[in-house]
PDB file of C-alpha atoms and ligand atoms in Angstrom:
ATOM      1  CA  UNK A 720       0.000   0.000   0.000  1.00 89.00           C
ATOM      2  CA  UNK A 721       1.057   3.525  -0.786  1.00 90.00           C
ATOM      3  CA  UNK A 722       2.635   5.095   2.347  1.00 91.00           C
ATOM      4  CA  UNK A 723       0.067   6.148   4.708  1.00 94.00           C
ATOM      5  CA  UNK A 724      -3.071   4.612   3.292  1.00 97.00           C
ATOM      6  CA  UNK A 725      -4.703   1.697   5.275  1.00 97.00           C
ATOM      7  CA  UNK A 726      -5.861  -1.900   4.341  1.00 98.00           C
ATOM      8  CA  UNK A 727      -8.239  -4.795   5.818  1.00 98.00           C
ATOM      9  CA  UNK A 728      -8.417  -7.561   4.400  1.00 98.00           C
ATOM     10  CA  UNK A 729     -11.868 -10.097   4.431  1.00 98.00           C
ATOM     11  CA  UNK A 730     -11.385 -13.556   3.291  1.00 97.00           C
ATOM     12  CA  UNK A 731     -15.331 -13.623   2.707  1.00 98.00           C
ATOM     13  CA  UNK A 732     -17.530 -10.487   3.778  1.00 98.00           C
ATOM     14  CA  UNK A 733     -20.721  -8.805   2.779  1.00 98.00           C
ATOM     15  CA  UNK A 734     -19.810  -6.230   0.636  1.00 98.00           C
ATOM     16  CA  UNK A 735     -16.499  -4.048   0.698  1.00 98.00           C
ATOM     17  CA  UNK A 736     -18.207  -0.684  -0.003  1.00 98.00           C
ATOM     18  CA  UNK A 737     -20.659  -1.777   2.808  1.00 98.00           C
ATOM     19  CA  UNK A 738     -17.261  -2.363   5.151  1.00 98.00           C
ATOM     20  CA  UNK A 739     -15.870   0.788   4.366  1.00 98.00           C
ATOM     21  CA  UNK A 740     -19.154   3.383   4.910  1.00 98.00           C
ATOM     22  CA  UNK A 741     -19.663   1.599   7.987  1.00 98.00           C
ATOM     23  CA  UNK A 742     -16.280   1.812   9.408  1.00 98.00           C
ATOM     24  CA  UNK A 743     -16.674   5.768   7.853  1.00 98.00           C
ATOM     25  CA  UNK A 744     -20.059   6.220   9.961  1.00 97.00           C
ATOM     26  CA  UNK A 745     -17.924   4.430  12.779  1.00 98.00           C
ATOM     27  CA  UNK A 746     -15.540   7.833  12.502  1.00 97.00           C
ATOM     28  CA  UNK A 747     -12.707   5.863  10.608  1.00 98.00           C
ATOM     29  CA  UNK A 748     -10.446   8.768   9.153  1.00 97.00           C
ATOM     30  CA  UNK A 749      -8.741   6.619   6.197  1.00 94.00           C
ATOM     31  CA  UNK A 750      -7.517   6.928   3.407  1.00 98.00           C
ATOM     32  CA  UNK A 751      -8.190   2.894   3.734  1.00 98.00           C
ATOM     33  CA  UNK A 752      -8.856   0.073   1.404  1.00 98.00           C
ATOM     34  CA  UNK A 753     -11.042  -2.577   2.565  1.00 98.00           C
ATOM     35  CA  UNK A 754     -10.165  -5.810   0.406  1.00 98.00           C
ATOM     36  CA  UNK A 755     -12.243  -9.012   0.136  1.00 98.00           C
ATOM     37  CA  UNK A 756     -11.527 -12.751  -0.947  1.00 98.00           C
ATOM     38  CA  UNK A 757     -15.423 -12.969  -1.873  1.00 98.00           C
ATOM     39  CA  UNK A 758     -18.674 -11.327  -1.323  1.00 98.00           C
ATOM     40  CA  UNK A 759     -21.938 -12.540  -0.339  1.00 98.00           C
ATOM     41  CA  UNK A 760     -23.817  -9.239  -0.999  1.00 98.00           C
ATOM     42  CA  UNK A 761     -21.778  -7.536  -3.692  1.00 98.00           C
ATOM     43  CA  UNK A 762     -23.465  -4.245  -4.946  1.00 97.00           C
ATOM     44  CA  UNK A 763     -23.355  -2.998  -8.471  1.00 95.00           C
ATOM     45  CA  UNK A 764     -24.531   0.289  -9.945  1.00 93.00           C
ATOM     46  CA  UNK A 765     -28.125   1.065  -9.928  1.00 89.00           C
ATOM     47  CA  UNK A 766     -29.078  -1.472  -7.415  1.00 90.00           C
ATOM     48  CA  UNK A 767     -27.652  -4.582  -8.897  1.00 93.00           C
ATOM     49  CA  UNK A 768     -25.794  -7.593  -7.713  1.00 95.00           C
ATOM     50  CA  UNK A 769     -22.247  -7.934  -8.304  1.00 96.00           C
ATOM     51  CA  UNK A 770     -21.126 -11.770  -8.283  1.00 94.00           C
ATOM     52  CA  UNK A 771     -18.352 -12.052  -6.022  1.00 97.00           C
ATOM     53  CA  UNK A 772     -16.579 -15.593  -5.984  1.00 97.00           C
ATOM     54  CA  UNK A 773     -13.360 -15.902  -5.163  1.00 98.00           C
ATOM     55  CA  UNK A 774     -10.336 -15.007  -7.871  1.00 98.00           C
ATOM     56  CA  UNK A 775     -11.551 -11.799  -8.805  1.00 98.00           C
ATOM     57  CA  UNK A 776     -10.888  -8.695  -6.927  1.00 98.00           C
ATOM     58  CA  UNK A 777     -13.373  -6.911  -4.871  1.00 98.00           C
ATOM     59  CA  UNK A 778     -11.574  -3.416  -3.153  1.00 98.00           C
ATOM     60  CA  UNK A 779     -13.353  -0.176  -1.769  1.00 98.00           C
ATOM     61  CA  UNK A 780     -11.215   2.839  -1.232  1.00 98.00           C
ATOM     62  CA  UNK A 781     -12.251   4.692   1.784  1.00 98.00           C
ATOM     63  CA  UNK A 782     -11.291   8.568   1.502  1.00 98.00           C
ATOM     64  CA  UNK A 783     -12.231  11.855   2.931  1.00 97.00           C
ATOM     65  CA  UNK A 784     -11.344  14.849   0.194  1.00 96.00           C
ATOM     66  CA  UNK A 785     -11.807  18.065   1.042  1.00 94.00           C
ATOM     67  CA  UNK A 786     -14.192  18.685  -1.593  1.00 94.00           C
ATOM     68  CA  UNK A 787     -17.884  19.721  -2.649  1.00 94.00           C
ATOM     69  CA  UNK A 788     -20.487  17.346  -3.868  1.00 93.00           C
ATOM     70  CA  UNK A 789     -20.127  18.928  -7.035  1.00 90.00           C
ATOM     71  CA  UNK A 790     -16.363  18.605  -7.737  1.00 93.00           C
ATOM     72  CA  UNK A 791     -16.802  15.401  -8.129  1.00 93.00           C
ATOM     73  CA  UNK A 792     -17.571  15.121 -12.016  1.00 92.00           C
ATOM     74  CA  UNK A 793     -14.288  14.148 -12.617  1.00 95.00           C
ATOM     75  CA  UNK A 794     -13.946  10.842 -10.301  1.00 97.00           C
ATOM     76  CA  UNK A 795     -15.366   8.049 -12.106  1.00 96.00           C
ATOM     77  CA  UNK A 796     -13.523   8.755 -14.899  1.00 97.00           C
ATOM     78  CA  UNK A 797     -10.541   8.617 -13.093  1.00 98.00           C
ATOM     79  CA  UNK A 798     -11.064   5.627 -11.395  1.00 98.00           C
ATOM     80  CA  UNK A 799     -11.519   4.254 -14.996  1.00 98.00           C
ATOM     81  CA  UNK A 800      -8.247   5.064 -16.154  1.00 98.00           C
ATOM     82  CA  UNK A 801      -6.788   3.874 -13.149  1.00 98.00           C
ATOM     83  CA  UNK A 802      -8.511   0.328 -13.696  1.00 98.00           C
ATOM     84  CA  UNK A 803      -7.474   1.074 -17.035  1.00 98.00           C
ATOM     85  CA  UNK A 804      -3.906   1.323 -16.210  1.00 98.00           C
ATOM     86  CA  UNK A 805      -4.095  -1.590 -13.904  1.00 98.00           C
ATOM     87  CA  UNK A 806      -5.222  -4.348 -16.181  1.00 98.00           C
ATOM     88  CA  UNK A 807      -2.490  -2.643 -18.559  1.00 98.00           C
ATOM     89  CA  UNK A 808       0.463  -3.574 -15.771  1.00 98.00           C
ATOM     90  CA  UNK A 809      -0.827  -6.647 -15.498  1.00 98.00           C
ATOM     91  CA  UNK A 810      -0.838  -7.805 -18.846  1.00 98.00           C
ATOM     92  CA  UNK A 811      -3.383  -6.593 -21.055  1.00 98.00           C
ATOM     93  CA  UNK A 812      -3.052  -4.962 -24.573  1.00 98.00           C
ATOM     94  CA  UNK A 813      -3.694  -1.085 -23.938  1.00 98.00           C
ATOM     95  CA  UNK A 814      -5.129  -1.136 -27.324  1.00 97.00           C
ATOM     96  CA  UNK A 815      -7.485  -3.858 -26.023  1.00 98.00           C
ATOM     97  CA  UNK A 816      -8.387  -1.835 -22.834  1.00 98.00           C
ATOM     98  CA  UNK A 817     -11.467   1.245 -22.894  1.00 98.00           C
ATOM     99  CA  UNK A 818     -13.275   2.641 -20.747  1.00 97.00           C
ATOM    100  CA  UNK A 819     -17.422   2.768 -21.313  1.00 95.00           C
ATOM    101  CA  UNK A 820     -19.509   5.374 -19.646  1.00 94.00           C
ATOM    102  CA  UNK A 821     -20.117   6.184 -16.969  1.00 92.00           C
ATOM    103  CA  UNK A 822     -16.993   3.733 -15.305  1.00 92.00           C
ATOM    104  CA  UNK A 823     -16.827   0.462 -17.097  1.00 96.00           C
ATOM    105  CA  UNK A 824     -13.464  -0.927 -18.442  1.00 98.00           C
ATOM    106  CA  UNK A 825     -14.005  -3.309 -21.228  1.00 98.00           C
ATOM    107  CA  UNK A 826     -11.079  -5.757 -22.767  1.00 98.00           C
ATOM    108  CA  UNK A 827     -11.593  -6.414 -26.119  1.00 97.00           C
ATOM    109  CA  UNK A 828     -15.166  -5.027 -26.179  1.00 96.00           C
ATOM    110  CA  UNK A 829     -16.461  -7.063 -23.251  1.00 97.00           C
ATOM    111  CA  UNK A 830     -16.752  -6.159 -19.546  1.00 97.00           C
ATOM    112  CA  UNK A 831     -14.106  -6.353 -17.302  1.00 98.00           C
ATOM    113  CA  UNK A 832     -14.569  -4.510 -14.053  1.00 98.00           C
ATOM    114  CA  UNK A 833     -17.743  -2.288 -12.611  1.00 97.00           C
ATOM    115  CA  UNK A 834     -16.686   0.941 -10.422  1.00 98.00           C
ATOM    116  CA  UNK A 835     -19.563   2.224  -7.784  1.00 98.00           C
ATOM    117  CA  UNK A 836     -18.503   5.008  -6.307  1.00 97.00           C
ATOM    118  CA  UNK A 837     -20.952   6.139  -3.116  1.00 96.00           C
ATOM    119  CA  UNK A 838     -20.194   9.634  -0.962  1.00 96.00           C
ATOM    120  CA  UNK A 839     -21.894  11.032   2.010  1.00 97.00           C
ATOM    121  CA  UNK A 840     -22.094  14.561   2.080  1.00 96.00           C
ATOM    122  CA  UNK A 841     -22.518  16.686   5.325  1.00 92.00           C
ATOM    123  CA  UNK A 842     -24.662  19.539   3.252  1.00 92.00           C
ATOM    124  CA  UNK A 843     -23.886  20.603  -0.595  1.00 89.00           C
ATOM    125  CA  UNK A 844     -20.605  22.463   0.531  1.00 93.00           C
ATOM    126  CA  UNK A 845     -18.710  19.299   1.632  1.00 94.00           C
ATOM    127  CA  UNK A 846     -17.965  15.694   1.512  1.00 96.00           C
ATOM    128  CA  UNK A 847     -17.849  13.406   4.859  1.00 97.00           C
ATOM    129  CA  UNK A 848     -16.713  10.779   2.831  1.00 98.00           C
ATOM    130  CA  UNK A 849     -16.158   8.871  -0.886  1.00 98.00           C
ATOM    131  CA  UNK A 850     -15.913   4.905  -1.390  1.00 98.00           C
ATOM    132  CA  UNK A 851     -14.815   4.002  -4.418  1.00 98.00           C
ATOM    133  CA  UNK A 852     -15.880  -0.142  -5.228  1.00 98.00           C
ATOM    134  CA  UNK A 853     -13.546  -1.663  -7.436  1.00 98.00           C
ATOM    135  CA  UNK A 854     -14.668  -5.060  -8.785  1.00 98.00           C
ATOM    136  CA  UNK A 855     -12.102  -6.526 -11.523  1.00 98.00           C
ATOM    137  CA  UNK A 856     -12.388  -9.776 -13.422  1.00 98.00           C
ATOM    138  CA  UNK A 857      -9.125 -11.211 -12.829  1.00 98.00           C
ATOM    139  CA  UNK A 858     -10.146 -15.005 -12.810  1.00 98.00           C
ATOM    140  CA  UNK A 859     -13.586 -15.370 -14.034  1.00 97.00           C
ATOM    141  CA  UNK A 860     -17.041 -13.419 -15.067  1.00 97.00           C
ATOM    142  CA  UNK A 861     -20.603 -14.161 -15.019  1.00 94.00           C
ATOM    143  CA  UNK A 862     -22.089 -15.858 -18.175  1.00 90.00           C
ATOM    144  CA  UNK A 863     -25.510 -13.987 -17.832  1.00 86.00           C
ATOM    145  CA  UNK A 864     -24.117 -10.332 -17.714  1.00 87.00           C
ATOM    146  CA  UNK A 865     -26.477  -7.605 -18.754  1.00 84.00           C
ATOM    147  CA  UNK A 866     -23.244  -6.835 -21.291  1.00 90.00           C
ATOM    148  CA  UNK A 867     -21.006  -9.349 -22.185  1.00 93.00           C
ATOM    149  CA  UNK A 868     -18.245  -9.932 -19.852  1.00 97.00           C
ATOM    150  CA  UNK A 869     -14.604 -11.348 -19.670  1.00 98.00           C
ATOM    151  CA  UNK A 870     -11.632 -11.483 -17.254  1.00 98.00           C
ATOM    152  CA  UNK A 871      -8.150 -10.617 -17.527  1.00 98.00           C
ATOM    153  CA  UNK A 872      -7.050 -14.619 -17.717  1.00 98.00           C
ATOM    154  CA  UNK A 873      -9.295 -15.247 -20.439  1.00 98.00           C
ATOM    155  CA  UNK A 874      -7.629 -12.177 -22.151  1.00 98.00           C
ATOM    156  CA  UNK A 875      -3.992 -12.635 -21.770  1.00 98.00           C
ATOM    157  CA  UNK A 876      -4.305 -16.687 -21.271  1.00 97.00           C
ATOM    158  CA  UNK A 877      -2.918 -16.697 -17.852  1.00 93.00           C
ATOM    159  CA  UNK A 878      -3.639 -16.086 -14.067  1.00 90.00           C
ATOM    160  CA  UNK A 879      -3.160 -13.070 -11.991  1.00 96.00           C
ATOM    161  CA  UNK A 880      -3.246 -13.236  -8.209  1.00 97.00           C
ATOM    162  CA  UNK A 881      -5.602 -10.814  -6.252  1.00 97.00           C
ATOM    163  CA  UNK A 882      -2.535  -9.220  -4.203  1.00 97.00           C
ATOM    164  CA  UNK A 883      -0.985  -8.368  -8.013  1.00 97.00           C
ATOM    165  CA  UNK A 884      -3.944  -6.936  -8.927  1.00 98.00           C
ATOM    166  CA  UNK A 885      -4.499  -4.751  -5.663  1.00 98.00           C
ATOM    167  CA  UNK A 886      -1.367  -3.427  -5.144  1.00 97.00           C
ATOM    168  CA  UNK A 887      -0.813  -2.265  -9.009  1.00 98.00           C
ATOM    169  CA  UNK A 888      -4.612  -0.559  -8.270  1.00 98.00           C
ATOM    170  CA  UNK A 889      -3.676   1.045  -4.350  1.00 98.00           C
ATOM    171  CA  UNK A 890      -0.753   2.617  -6.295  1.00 98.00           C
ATOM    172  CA  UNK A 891      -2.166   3.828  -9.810  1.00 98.00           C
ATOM    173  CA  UNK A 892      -5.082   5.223  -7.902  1.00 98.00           C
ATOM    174  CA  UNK A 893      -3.486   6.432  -5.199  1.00 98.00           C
ATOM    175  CA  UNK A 894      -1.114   8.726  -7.956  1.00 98.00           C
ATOM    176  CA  UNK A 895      -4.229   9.952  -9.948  1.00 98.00           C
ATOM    177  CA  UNK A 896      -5.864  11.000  -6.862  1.00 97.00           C
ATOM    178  CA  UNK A 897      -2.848  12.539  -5.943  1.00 96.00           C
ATOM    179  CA  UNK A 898      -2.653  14.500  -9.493  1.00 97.00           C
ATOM    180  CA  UNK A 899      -6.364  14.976  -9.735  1.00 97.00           C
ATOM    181  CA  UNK A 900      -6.693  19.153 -10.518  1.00 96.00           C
ATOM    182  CA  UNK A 901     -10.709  20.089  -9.745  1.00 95.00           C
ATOM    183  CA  UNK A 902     -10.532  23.027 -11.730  1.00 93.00           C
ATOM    184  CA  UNK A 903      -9.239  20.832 -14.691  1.00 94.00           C
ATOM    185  CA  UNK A 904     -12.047  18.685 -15.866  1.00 94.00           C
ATOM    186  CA  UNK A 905     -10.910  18.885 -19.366  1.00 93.00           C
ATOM    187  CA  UNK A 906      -7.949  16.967 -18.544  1.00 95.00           C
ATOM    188  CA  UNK A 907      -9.370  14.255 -17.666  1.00 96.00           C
ATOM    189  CA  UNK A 908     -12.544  14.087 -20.116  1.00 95.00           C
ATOM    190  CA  UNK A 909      -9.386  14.471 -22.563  1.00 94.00           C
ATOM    191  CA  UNK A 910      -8.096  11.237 -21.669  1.00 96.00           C
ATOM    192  CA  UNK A 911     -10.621   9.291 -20.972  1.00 96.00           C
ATOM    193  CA  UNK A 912     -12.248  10.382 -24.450  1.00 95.00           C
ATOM    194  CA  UNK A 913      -9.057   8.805 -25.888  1.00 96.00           C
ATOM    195  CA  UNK A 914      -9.592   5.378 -24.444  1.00 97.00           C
ATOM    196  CA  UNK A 915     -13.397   5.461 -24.802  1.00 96.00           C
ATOM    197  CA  UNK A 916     -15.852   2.704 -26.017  1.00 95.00           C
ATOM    198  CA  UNK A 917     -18.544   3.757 -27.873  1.00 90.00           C
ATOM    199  CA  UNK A 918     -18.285   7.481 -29.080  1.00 94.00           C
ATOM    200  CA  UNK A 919     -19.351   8.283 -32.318  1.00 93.00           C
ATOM    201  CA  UNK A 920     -20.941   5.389 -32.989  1.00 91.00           C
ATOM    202  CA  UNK A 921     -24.869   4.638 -32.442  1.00 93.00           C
ATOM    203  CA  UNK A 922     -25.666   2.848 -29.375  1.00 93.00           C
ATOM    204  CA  UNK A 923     -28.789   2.079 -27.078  1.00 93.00           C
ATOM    205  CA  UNK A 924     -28.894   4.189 -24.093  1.00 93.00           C
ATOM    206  CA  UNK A 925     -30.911   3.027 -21.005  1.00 92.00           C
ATOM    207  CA  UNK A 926     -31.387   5.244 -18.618  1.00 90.00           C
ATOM    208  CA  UNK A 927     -34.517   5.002 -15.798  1.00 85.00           C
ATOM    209  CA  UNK A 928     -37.513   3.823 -17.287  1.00 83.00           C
ATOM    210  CA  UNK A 929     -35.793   4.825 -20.745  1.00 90.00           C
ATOM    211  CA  UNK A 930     -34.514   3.083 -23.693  1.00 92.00           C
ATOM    212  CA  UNK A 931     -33.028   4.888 -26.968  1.00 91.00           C
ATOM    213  CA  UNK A 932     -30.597   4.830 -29.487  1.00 93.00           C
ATOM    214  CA  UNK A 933     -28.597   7.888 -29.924  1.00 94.00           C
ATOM    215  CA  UNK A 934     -24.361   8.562 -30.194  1.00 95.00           C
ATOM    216  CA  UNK A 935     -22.826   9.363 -27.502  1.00 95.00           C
ATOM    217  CA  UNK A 936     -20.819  12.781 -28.867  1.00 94.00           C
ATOM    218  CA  UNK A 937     -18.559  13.837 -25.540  1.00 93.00           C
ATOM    219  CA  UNK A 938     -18.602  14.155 -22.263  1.00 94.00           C
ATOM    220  CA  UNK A 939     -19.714  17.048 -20.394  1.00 90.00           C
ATOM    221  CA  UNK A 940     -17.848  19.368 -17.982  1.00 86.00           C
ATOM    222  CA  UNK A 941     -19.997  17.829 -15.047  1.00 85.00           C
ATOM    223  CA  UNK A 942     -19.450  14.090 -16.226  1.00 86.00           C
ATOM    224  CA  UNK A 943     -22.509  14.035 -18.249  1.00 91.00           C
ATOM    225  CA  UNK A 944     -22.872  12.463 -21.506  1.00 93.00           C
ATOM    226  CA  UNK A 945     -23.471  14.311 -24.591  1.00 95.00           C
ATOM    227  CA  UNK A 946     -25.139  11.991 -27.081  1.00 95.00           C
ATOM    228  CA  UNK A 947     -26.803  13.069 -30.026  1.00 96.00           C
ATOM    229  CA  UNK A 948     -30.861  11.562 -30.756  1.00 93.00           C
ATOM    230  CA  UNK A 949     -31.880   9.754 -34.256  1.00 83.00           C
ATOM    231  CA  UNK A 950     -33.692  13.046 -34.817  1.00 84.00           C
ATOM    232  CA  UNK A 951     -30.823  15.640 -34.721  1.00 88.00           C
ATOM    233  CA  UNK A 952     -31.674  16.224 -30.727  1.00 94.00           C
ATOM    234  CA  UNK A 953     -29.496  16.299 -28.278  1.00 95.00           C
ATOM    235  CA  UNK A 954     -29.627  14.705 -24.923  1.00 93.00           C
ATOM    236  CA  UNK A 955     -27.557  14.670 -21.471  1.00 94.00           C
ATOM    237  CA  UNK A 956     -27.083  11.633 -19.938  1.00 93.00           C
ATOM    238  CA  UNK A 957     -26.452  11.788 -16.186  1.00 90.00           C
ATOM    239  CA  UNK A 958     -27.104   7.970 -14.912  1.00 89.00           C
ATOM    240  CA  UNK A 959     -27.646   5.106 -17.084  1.00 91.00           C
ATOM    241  CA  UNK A 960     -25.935   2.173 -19.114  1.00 91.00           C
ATOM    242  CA  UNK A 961     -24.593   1.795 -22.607  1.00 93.00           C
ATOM    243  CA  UNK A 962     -25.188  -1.371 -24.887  1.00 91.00           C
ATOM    244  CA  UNK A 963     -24.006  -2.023 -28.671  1.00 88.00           C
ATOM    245  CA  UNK A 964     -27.157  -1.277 -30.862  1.00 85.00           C
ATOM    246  CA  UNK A 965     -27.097  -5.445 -31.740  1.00 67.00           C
ATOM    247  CA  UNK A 966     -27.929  -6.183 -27.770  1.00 55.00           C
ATOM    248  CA  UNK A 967     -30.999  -3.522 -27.401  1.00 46.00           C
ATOM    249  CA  UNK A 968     -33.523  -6.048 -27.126  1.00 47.00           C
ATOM    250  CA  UNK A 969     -32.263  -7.687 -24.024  1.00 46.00           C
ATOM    251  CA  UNK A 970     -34.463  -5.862 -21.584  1.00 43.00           C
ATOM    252  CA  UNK A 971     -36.488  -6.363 -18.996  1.00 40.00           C
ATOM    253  CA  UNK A 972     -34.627  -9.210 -16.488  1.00 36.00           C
ATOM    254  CA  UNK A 973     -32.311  -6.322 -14.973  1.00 39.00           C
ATOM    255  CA  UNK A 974     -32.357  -8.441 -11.157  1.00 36.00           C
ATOM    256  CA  UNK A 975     -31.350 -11.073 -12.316  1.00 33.00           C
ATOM    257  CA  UNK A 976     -28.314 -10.067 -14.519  1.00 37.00           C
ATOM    258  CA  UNK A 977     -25.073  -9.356 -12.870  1.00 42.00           C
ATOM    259  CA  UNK A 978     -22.842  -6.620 -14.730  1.00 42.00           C
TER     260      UNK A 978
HETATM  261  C1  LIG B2499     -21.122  -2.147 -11.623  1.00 73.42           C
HETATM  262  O1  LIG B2499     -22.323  -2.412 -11.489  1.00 73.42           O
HETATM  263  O2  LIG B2499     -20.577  -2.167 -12.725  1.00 73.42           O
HETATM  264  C2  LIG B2499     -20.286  -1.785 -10.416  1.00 73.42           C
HETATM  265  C3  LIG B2499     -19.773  -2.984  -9.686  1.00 73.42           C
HETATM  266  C4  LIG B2499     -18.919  -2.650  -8.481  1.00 73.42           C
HETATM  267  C5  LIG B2499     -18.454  -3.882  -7.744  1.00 73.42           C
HETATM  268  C6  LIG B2499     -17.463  -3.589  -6.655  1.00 73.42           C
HETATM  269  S1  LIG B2499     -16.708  -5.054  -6.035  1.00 73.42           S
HETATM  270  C7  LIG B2499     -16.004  -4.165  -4.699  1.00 73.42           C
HETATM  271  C8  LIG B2499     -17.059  -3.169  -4.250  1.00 73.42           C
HETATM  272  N1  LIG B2499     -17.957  -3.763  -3.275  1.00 73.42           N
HETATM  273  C9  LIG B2499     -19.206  -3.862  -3.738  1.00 73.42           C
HETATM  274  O3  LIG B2499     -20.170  -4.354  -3.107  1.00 73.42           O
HETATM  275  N2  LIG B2499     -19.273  -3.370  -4.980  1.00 73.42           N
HETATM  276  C10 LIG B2499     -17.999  -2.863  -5.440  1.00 73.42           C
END
């Protein structure tokens, strides 16, 4: 671990984003990561399960910036790159590895890892605290994802232990958190836009209660995504998931799909 930043480790435990807002509630200062073997109640964005057997790695960052709610536009896209980065020292093809809105990273076109970031705010002029949920397929991946999904040993045809994996992530992230300039969204949109899946090209959009095909054009100084509508509209995406046009049909069974 980076030099001063905490770590507990959970050979099985409920969730590690659960662990690490209780231990913040509890008054733990951190920076910390909370690291599990396996999960029995794994969340994933937008109120989905995240499988969580053992081989893949399942980390929450506990941190406490000194920041508004609203500088926070630029953090899941750098937690991207850093996953980004990670699966890169470990192995992977950098032309292989982008990053799908709002925090996927894909290998090869197919999921890899799932970011959920939760905060707790103490009123809209600061943060108590951020978790940021790192799951990454290192060993395996559920058949029945909601996209299709991979893992890094399927990729590069060869296993990477957990402890690899989490110490290459604790460091990466630990650097771009350490860079991260608030004022400077561009940067980052910059180079995320540069490893992106998906812009430019048609794709179907789901958002709440919403499905539609539109291209995604940029992103947005507050994290949104620009994406342009069949009929020359455009729309701003603020929460929601991005599918090839090909996969649009598969709707409806959201529980019971993983990723
Ligand atoms: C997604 O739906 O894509 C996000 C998945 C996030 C999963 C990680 S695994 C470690 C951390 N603990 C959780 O319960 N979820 C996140």
């Amino acid at each position: 671990m980076p030099h001063g930043v905490g770590a507990r480790f959970f050979e099985v435990c409920s969730s590690t984003n659960r662990l690490a807002s209780d231990a913040a509630l509890e008054g733990l200062q951190g920076p910390c990561w909370f690291i599990g073997g396996a999960q029995e109640a794994g969340r994933g964005r937008r109120g989905r399960a995240w499988t969580s057997e053992p081989g893949n790695l399942y980390a929450s960052l506990l941190f406490r910036p000194s920041l508004k709610p609203a500088d926070m536009a630029a953090l899941p896209f750098i937690c991207a790159l850093a996953v980004r980065d990670t699966f890169i020292a470990l192995g992977a093809d950098a032309d292989t590895v982008r990053c799908k809105w709002p925090n996927d990273v894909l290998i090869s076109g197919k999921k890899a890892s799932g970011i959920l970031i939760e905060s707790s705010a103490r009123n809209a002029d600061a943060l108590d605290f951020v978790v940021i949920g790192i799951g990454m397929n290192l060993a395996h991946f559920p058949a029945d994802a909601l996209f299709p999904a991979t893992s890094l040993a399927t990729e590069i045809g060869q296993a990477v232990p957990v402890q690899d994996a989490a110490s290459h992530l604790a460091r990466i992230l630990y650097d771009r958190l350490n860079a991260w300039n608030v004022a400077d969204f561009a940067a980052i949109a910059r180079e995320w836009t540069e490893v992106a899946w998906g812009l430019g090209c048609p794709v179907t959009l789901r958002t709440t209660g919403e499905t539609f095909t539109g291209t995604p054009v940029r992103l947005e100084a507050d994290g949104a995504l620009l994406v342009t509508l069949d009929g020359g509209h455009e729309k701003r995406l603020y929460a929601g998931d991005v599918f090839p046009v090909n996969t649009a049909e598969q709707e409806g069974n959201e529980d019971a799909s993983h990723h």
